Coordinates of C-alpha atoms in Angstrom, one line a residue:
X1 CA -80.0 103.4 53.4
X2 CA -82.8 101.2 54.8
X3 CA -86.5 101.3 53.5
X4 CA -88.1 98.3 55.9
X5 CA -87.3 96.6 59.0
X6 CA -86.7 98.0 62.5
X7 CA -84.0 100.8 62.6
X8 CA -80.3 100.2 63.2
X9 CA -78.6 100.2 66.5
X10 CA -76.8 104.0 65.9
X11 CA -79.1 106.5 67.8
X12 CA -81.7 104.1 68.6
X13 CA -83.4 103.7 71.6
X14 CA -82.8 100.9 73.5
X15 CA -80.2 99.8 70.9
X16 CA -76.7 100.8 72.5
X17 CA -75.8 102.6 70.5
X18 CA -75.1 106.8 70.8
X19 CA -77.5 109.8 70.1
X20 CA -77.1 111.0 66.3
X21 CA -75.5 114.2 66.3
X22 CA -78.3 115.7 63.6
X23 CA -81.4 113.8 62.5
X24 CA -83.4 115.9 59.2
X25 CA -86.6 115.2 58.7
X26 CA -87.7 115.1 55.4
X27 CA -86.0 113.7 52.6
X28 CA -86.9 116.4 49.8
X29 CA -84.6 118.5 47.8
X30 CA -83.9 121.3 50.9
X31 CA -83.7 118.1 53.7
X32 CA -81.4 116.6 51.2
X33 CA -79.2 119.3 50.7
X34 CA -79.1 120.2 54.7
X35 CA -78.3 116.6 55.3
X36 CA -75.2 116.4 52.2
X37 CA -74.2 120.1 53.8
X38 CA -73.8 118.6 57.4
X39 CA -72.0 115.9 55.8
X40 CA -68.6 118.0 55.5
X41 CA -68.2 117.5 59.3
X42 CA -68.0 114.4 61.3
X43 CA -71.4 114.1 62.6
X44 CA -73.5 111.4 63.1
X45 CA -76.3 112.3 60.7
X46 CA -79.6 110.8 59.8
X47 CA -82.4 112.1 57.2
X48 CA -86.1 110.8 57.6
X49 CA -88.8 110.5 55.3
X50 CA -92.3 109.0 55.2
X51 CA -91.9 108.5 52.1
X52 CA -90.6 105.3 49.8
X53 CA -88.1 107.3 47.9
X54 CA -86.1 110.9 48.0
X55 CA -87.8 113.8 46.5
X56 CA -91.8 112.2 46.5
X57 CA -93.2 115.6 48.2
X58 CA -93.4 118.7 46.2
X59 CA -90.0 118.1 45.0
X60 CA -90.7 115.8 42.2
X61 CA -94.1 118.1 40.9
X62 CA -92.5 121.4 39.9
X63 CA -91.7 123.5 36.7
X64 CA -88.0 122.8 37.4
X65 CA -86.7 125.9 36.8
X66 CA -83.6 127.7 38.5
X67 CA -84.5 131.0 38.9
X68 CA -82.6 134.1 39.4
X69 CA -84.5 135.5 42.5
X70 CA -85.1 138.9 40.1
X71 CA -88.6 139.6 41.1
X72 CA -88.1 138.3 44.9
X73 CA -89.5 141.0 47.7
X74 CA -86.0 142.8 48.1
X75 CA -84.5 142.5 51.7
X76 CA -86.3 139.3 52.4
X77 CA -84.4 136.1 53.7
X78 CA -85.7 134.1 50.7
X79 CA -84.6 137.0 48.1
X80 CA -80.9 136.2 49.4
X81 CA -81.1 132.6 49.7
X82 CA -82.7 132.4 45.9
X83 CA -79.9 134.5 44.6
X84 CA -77.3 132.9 46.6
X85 CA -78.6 129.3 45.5
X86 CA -79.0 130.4 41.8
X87 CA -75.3 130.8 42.0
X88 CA -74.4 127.9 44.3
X89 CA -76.3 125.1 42.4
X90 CA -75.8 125.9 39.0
X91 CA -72.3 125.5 39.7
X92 CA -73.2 121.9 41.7
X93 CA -74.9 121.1 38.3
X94 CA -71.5 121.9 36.4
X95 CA -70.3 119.7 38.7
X96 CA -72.0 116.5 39.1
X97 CA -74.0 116.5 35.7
X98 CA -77.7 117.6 36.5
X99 CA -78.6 119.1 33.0
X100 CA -79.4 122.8 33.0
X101 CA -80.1 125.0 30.1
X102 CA -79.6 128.4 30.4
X103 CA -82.4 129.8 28.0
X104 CA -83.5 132.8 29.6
X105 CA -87.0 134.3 30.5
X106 CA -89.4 136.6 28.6
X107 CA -92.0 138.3 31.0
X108 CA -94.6 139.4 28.7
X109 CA -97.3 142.3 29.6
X110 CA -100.5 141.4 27.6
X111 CA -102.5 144.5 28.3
X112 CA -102.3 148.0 29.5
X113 CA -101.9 147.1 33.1
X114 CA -99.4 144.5 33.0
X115 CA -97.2 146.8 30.4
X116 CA -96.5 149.9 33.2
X117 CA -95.8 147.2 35.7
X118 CA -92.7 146.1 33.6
X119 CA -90.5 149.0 35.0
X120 CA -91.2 148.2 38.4
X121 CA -90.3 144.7 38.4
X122 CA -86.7 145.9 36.6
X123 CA -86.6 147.7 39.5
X124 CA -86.9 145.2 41.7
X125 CA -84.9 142.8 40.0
X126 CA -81.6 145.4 40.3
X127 CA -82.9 145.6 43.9
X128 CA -82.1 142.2 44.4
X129 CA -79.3 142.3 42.9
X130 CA -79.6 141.4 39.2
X131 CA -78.6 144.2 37.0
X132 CA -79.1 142.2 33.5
X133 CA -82.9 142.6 32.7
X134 CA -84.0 144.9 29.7
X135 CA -87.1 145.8 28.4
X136 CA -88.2 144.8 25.1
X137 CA -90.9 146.0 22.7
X138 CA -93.3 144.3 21.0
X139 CA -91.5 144.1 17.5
X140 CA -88.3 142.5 19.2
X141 CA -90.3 140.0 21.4
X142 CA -91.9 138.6 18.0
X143 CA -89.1 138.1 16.8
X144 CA -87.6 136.5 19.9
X145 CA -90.6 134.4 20.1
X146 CA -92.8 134.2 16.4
X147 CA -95.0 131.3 17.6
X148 CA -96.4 134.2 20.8
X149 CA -100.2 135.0 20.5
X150 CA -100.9 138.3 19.1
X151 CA -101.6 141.5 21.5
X152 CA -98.7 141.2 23.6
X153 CA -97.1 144.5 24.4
X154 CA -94.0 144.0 25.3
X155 CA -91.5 142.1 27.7
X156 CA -89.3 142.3 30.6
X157 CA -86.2 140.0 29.4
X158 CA -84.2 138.4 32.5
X159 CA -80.8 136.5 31.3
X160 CA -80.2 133.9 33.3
X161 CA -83.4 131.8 34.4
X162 CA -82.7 128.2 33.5
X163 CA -84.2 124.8 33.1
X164 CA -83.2 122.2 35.4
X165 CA -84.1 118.7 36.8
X166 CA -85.5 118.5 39.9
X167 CA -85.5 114.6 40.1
X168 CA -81.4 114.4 39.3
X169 CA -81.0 117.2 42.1
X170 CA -82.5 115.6 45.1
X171 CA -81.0 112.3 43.6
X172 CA -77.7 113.8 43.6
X173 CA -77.4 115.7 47.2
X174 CA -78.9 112.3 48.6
X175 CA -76.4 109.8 46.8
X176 CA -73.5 112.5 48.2
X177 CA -75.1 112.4 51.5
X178 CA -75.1 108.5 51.9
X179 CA -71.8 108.5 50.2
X180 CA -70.5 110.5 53.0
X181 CA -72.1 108.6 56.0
X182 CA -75.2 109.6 56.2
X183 CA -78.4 107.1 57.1
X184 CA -81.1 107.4 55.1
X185 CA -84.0 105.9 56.4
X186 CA -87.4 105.5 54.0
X187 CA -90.7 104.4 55.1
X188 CA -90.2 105.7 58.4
X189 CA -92.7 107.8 59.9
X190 CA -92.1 110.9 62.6
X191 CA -95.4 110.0 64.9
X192 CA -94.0 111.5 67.9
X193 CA -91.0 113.4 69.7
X194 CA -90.1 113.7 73.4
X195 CA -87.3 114.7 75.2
X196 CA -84.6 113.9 77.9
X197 CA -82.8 116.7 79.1
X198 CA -79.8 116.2 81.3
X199 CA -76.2 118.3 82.1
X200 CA -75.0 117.4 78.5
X201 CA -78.6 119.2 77.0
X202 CA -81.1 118.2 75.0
X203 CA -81.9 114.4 73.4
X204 CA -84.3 114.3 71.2
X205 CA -86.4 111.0 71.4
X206 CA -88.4 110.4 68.1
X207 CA -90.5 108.0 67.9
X208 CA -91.0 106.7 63.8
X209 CA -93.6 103.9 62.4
X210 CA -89.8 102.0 62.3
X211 CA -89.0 102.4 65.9
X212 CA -87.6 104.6 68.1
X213 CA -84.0 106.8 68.1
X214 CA -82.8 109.5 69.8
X215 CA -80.8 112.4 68.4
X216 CA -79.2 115.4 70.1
X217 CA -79.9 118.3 67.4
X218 CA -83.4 118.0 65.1
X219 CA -84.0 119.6 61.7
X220 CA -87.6 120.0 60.7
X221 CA -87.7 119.7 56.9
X222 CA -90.7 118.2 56.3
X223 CA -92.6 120.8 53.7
X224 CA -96.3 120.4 53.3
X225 CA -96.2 118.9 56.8
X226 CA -93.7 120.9 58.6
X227 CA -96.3 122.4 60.8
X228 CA -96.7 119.3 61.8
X229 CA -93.3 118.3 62.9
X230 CA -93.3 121.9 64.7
X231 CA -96.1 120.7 66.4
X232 CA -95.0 117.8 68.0
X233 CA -92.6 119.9 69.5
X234 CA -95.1 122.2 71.4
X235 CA -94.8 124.8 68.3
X236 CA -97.6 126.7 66.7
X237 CA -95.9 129.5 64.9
X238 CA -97.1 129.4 60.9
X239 CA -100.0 126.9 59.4
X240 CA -99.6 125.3 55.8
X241 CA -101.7 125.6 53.6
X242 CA -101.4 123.3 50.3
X243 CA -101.2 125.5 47.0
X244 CA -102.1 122.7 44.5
X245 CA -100.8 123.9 40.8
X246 CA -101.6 121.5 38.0
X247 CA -99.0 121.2 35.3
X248 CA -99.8 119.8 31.6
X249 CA -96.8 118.4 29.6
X250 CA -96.8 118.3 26.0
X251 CA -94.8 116.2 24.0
X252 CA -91.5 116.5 22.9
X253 CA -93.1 117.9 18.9
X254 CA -94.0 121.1 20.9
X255 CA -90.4 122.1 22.0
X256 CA -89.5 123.9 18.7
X257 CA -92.4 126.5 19.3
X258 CA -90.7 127.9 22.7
X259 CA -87.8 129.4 23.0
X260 CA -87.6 131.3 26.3
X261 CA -89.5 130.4 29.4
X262 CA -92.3 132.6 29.1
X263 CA -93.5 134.1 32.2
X264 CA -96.6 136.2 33.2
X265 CA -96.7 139.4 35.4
X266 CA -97.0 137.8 38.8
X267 CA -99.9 137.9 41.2
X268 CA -100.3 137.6 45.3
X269 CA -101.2 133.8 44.3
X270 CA -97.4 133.4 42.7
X271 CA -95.7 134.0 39.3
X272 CA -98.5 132.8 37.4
X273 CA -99.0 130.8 34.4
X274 CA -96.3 130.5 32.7
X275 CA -94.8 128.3 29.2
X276 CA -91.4 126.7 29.3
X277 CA -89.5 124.0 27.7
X278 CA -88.0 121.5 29.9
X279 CA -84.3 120.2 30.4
X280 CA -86.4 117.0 29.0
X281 CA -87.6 118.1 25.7
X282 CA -90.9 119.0 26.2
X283 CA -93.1 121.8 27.5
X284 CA -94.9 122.7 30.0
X285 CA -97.5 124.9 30.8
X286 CA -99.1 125.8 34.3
X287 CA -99.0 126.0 37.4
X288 CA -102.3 126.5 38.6
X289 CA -102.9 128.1 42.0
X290 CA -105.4 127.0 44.2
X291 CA -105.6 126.5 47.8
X292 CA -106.4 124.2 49.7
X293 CA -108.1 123.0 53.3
X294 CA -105.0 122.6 55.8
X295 CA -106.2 119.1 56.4
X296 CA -105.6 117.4 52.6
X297 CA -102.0 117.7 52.1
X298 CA -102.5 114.4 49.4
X299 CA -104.8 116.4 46.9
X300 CA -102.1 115.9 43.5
X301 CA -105.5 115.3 41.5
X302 CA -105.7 117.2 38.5
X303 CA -109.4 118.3 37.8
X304 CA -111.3 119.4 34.7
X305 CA -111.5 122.9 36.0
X306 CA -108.3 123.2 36.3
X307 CA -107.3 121.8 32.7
X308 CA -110.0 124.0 30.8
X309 CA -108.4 127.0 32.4
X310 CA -104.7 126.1 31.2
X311 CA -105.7 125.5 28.5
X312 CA -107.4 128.8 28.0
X313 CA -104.6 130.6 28.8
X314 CA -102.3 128.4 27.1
X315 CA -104.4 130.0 24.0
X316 CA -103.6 133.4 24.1
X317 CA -99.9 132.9 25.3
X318 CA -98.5 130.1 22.2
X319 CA -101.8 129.5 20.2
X320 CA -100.3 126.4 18.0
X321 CA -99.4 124.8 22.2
X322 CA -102.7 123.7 22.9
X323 CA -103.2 121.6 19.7
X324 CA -99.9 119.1 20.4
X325 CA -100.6 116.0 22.2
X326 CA -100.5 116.4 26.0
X327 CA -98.2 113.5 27.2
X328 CA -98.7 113.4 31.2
X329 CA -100.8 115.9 33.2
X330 CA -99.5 116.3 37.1
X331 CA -99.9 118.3 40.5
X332 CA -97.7 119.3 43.0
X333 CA -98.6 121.1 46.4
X334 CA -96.4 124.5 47.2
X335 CA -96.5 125.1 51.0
X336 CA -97.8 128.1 51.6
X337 CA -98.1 129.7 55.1
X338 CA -99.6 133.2 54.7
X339 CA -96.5 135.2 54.7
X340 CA -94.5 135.7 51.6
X341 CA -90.7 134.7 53.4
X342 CA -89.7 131.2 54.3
X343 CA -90.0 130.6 57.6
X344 CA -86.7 129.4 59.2
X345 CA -86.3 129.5 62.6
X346 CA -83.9 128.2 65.5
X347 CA -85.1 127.0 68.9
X348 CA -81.7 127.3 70.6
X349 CA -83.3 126.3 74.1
X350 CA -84.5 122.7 72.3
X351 CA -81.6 122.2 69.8
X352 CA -83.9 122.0 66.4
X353 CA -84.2 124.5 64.2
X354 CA -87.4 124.8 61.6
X355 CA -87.1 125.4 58.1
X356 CA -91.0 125.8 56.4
X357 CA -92.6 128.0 53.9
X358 CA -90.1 126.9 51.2
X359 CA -92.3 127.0 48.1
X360 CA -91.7 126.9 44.4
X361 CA -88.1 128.8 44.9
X362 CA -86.6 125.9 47.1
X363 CA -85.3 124.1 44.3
X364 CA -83.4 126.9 43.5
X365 CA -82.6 127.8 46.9
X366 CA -81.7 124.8 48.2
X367 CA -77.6 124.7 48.7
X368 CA -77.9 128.2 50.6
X369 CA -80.8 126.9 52.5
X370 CA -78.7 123.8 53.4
X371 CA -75.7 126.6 54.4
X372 CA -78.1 128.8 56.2
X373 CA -79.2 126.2 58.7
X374 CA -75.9 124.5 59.3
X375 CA -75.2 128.3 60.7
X376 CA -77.8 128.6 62.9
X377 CA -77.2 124.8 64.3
X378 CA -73.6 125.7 65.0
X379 CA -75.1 129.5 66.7
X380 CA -77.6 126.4 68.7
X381 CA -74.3 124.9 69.7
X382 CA -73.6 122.0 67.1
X383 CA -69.6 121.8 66.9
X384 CA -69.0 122.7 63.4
X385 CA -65.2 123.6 63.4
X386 CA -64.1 125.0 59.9
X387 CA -61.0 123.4 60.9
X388 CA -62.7 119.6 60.5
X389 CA -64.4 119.9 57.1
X390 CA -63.6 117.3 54.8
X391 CA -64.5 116.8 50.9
X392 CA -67.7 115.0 50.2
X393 CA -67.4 112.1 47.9
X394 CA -67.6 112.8 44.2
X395 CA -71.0 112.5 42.4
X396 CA -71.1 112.2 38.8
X397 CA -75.2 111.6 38.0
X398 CA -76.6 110.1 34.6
X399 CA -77.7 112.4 32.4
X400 CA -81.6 113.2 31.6
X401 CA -81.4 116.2 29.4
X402 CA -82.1 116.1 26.0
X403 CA -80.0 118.9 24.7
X404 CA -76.8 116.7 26.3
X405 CA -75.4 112.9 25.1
X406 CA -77.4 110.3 25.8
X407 CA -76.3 106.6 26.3
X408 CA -78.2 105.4 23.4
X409 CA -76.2 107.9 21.1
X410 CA -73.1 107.2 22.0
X411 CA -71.0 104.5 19.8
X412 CA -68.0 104.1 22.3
X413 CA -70.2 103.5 25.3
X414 CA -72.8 100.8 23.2
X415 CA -69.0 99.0 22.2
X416 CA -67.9 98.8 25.4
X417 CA -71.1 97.8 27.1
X418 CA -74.2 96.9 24.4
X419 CA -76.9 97.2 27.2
X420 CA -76.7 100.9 26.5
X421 CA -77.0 100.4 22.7
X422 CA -80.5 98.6 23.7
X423 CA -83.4 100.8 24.0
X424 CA -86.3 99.5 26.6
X425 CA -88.3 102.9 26.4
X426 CA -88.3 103.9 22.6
X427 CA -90.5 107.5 23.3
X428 CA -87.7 108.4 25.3
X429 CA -85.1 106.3 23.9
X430 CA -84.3 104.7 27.8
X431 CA -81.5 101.8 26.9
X432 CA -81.1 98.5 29.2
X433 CA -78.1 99.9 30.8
X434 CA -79.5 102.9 32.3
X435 CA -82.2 100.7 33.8
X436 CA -79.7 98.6 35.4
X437 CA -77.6 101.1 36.3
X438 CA -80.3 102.7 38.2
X439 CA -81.5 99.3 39.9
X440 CA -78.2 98.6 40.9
X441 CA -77.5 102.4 42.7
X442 CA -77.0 103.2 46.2
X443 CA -80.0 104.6 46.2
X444 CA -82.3 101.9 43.6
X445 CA -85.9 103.0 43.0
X446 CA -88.7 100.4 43.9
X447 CA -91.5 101.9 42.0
X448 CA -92.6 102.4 38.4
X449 CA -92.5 106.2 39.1
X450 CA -89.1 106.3 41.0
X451 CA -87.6 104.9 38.2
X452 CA -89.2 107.4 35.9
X453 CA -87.3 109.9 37.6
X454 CA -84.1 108.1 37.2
X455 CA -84.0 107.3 34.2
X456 CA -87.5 109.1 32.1
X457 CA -88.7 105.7 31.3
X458 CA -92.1 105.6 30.9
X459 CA -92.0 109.6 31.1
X460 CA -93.1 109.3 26.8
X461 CA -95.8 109.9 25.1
X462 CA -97.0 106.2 24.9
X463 CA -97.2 106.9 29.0
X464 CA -95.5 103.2 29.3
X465 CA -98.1 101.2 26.9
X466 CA -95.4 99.9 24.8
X467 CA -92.8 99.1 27.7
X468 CA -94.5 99.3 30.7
X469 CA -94.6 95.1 31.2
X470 CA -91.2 95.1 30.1
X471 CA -90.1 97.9 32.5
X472 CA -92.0 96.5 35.4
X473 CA -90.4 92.8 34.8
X474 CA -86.9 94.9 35.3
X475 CA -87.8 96.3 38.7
X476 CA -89.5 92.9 40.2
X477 CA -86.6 91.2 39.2
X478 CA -84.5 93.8 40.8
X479 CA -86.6 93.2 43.9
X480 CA -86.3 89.5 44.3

């Protein structure tokens, strides 16, 4: 894994050494989980990313949830992958540690519009395969969930859509990646591709802010600017367009009102506003969706606008929500394109394949995404014998979920190591060890926020005031 410097001989141009087989560029949670996929065979692989860290783009601004793929248009490529990847990564998470609770969703009609609807999307939902929704009346849903604002009608109940943590699951396909082989190179900019073509096909030559290398097969994961990337390659086929939705986060006193993720009866724009606890012990409430011009793909800002209405609607959904302390407000940016399906296509003739239009399902997706284009490289030509797959190293990640053990909890770990017994973050009770354990992975954050995401310091209500110097002096002095 490199972050600065000029690039390392393998693949580089000018640098002796050969092609890489597959170069991925983009480092979020679907680039991550094509590059830890392609890891099973003996490629050379490499994952770029503009970025500092894994997971900075839309991956890290969410509502972390791993969704069924119920109310998915039926027949489309993403209504497969989603329920395909539902499956596929909540057994990963079994696996490796990423928390996930499996608290189920309440799709709540509020008038006499939304309340016909309900039978439609059931429909849908056992169109696409899942065959466990039931509709609920009024009296049950109260009783499901007391703390709901009066007027609601009813409720679509769908088993099976979870919390989970977005930052642990790019974290984790990433640390499998590298473990297997794979470069990971940060900081390093795509600014331009070209191509040599002779008897043996296609060689990519990529130019990056870092230098140059060369790579025979090209993944174009790159999300919000995946256009972009299609465009250096002479491609015009789909625009994004950023979908900003805010988020507000209460703090961890709300969690007792909400029991189910509570989701409204989706619109062209997505699923809506919707309430849910997170795998963190809080809730959330949003997204917003707003879009954006083509041209600001930076535009996290949260505005007052966009607050007031939240809030408003927060109102009527869980009344006593929107009078607990809000402990961080964020935005992420979906990447919208203008047609409903991802967009994921091969360019046989040029050896790269695209993968854009992943939005606020590719979480969920991701691990059949990651399957999906390791198909279509090997249909491109990319030698990807079943006969040569080999087991990726084992990944065991730290736990961030509050409804699992923690390391400042747990008597035998604080005897056998005390740095775990000392808490650095009180709000969210983030001990020494964890903080050191994070500085010293194979994949250390070097920022205030990518440490947040390993670890949830400074993710508390305080928002870092009480251990923000401390926290900081950690991190420089993992730097020097």
């Amino acid at each position: 894994m490199t972050r600065r410097g000029s690039l390392p001989a393998t693949g580089v141009d000018g640098g002796g050494g050969e092609p890489y087989d597959v170069v991925v560029v983009g480092a979020g949670v679907v680039g991550t989980a094509i590059a830890r996929e392609l890891a099973r065979h003996p490629l050379r692989i490499a994952v770029l990313d503009a970025a500092e860290d894994v997971g900075e783009g839309s991956s890290k601004a969410n509502t972390a949830i791993l969704h069924t793929g119920f109310d998915a248009v039926p027949g489309t490529l993403e209504a497969r992958l989603v329920r395909e990847g539902h499956r596929l990564l909540t057994a990963y998470a079994a696996e490796t540690g990423i928390p996930v609770e499996p608290v189920g969703a309440l799709l709540v009609a509020w008038d006499g519009t939304q309340l016909p609807a309900l039978p439609a999307l059931a429909a849908k939902a056992e169109a696409n395969g899942h065959r466990t929704t039931r509709l609920i009346d009024a009296d049950e849903l109260y009783t499901r969930e007391p703390r709901l604002g009066p007027g609601a009608l009813g409720a679509l109940e769908v088993p099976g859509e979870s919390l989970i943590c977005p930052w642990t699951t790019v974290l984790a396909y990433a640390v499998q990646a590298v473990r297997a082989g794979v470069d990971l190179h940060l900081n390093c900019r795509l600014e331009g591709v070209t191509e040599d073509v002779s008897g043996t096909g296609t060689v990519h030559e990529l130019l990056t802010s870092r230098g140059r290398l060369r790579t025979r097969y090209l993944v174009n994961a790159a999300g919000l600017y995946a256009d972009e990337v299609d465009r250096l390659l002479g491609y015009r086929d789909f625009t994004v367009t950023p979908r900003r939705g805010q988020l507000l986060v209460f703090d961890a006193f709300a969690r007792p009102l909400v029991r189910h993720i509570l989701l409204p009866v989706p619109t062209a724009l997505g699923k809506g506003v919707l309430v849910a606890p997170t795998v963190h012990g809080k809730v959330l409430l949003g997204p917003t969706a707003e879009d954006l011009d083509p041209s600001d793909k930076t535009a996290t800002g949260s505005t007052q606008e966009g607050m007031a209405r939240l809030r408003e609607q927060g109102a009527r959904i869980l009344p006593e929500l929107v009078a607990e302390e809000v402990t961080a407000v964020y935005a992420g940016l979906r990447a919208a394109t203008g047609q409903e399906d991802y967009r994921i296509t091969a360019h046989p003739g040029r050896r790269c394949v695209t993968v854009g239009g992943i939005r606020s399902t590719g979480l969920t997706a991701s691990l059949a995404i990651a399957r999906h284009v390791a198909g279509l490289l090997a249909d491109t030509g990319l030698d990807l014998d079943p006969g040569a797959v080999r087991p990726l190293p084992p990944v065991r990640m730290p736990n961030l979920g509050e409804a699992f053990p923690r390391p400042y909890a747990d008597a035998r770990l604080i005897a056998a190591d005390p740095a775990y017994g000392t808490v650095v973050c009180h709000c969210e009770r983030v001990t020494l060890g964890e903080i050191r354990d994070a500085l010293a992975s194979e994949l250390p954050p070097v920022s205030p926020g990518g440490l947040l995401r390993r670890t949830r310091a400074l993710a508390g209500r305080c928002q870092g005031f009480a251990c923000g110097a401390a926290v900081r002096a950690l991190l420089e002095g993992a730097a020097r």
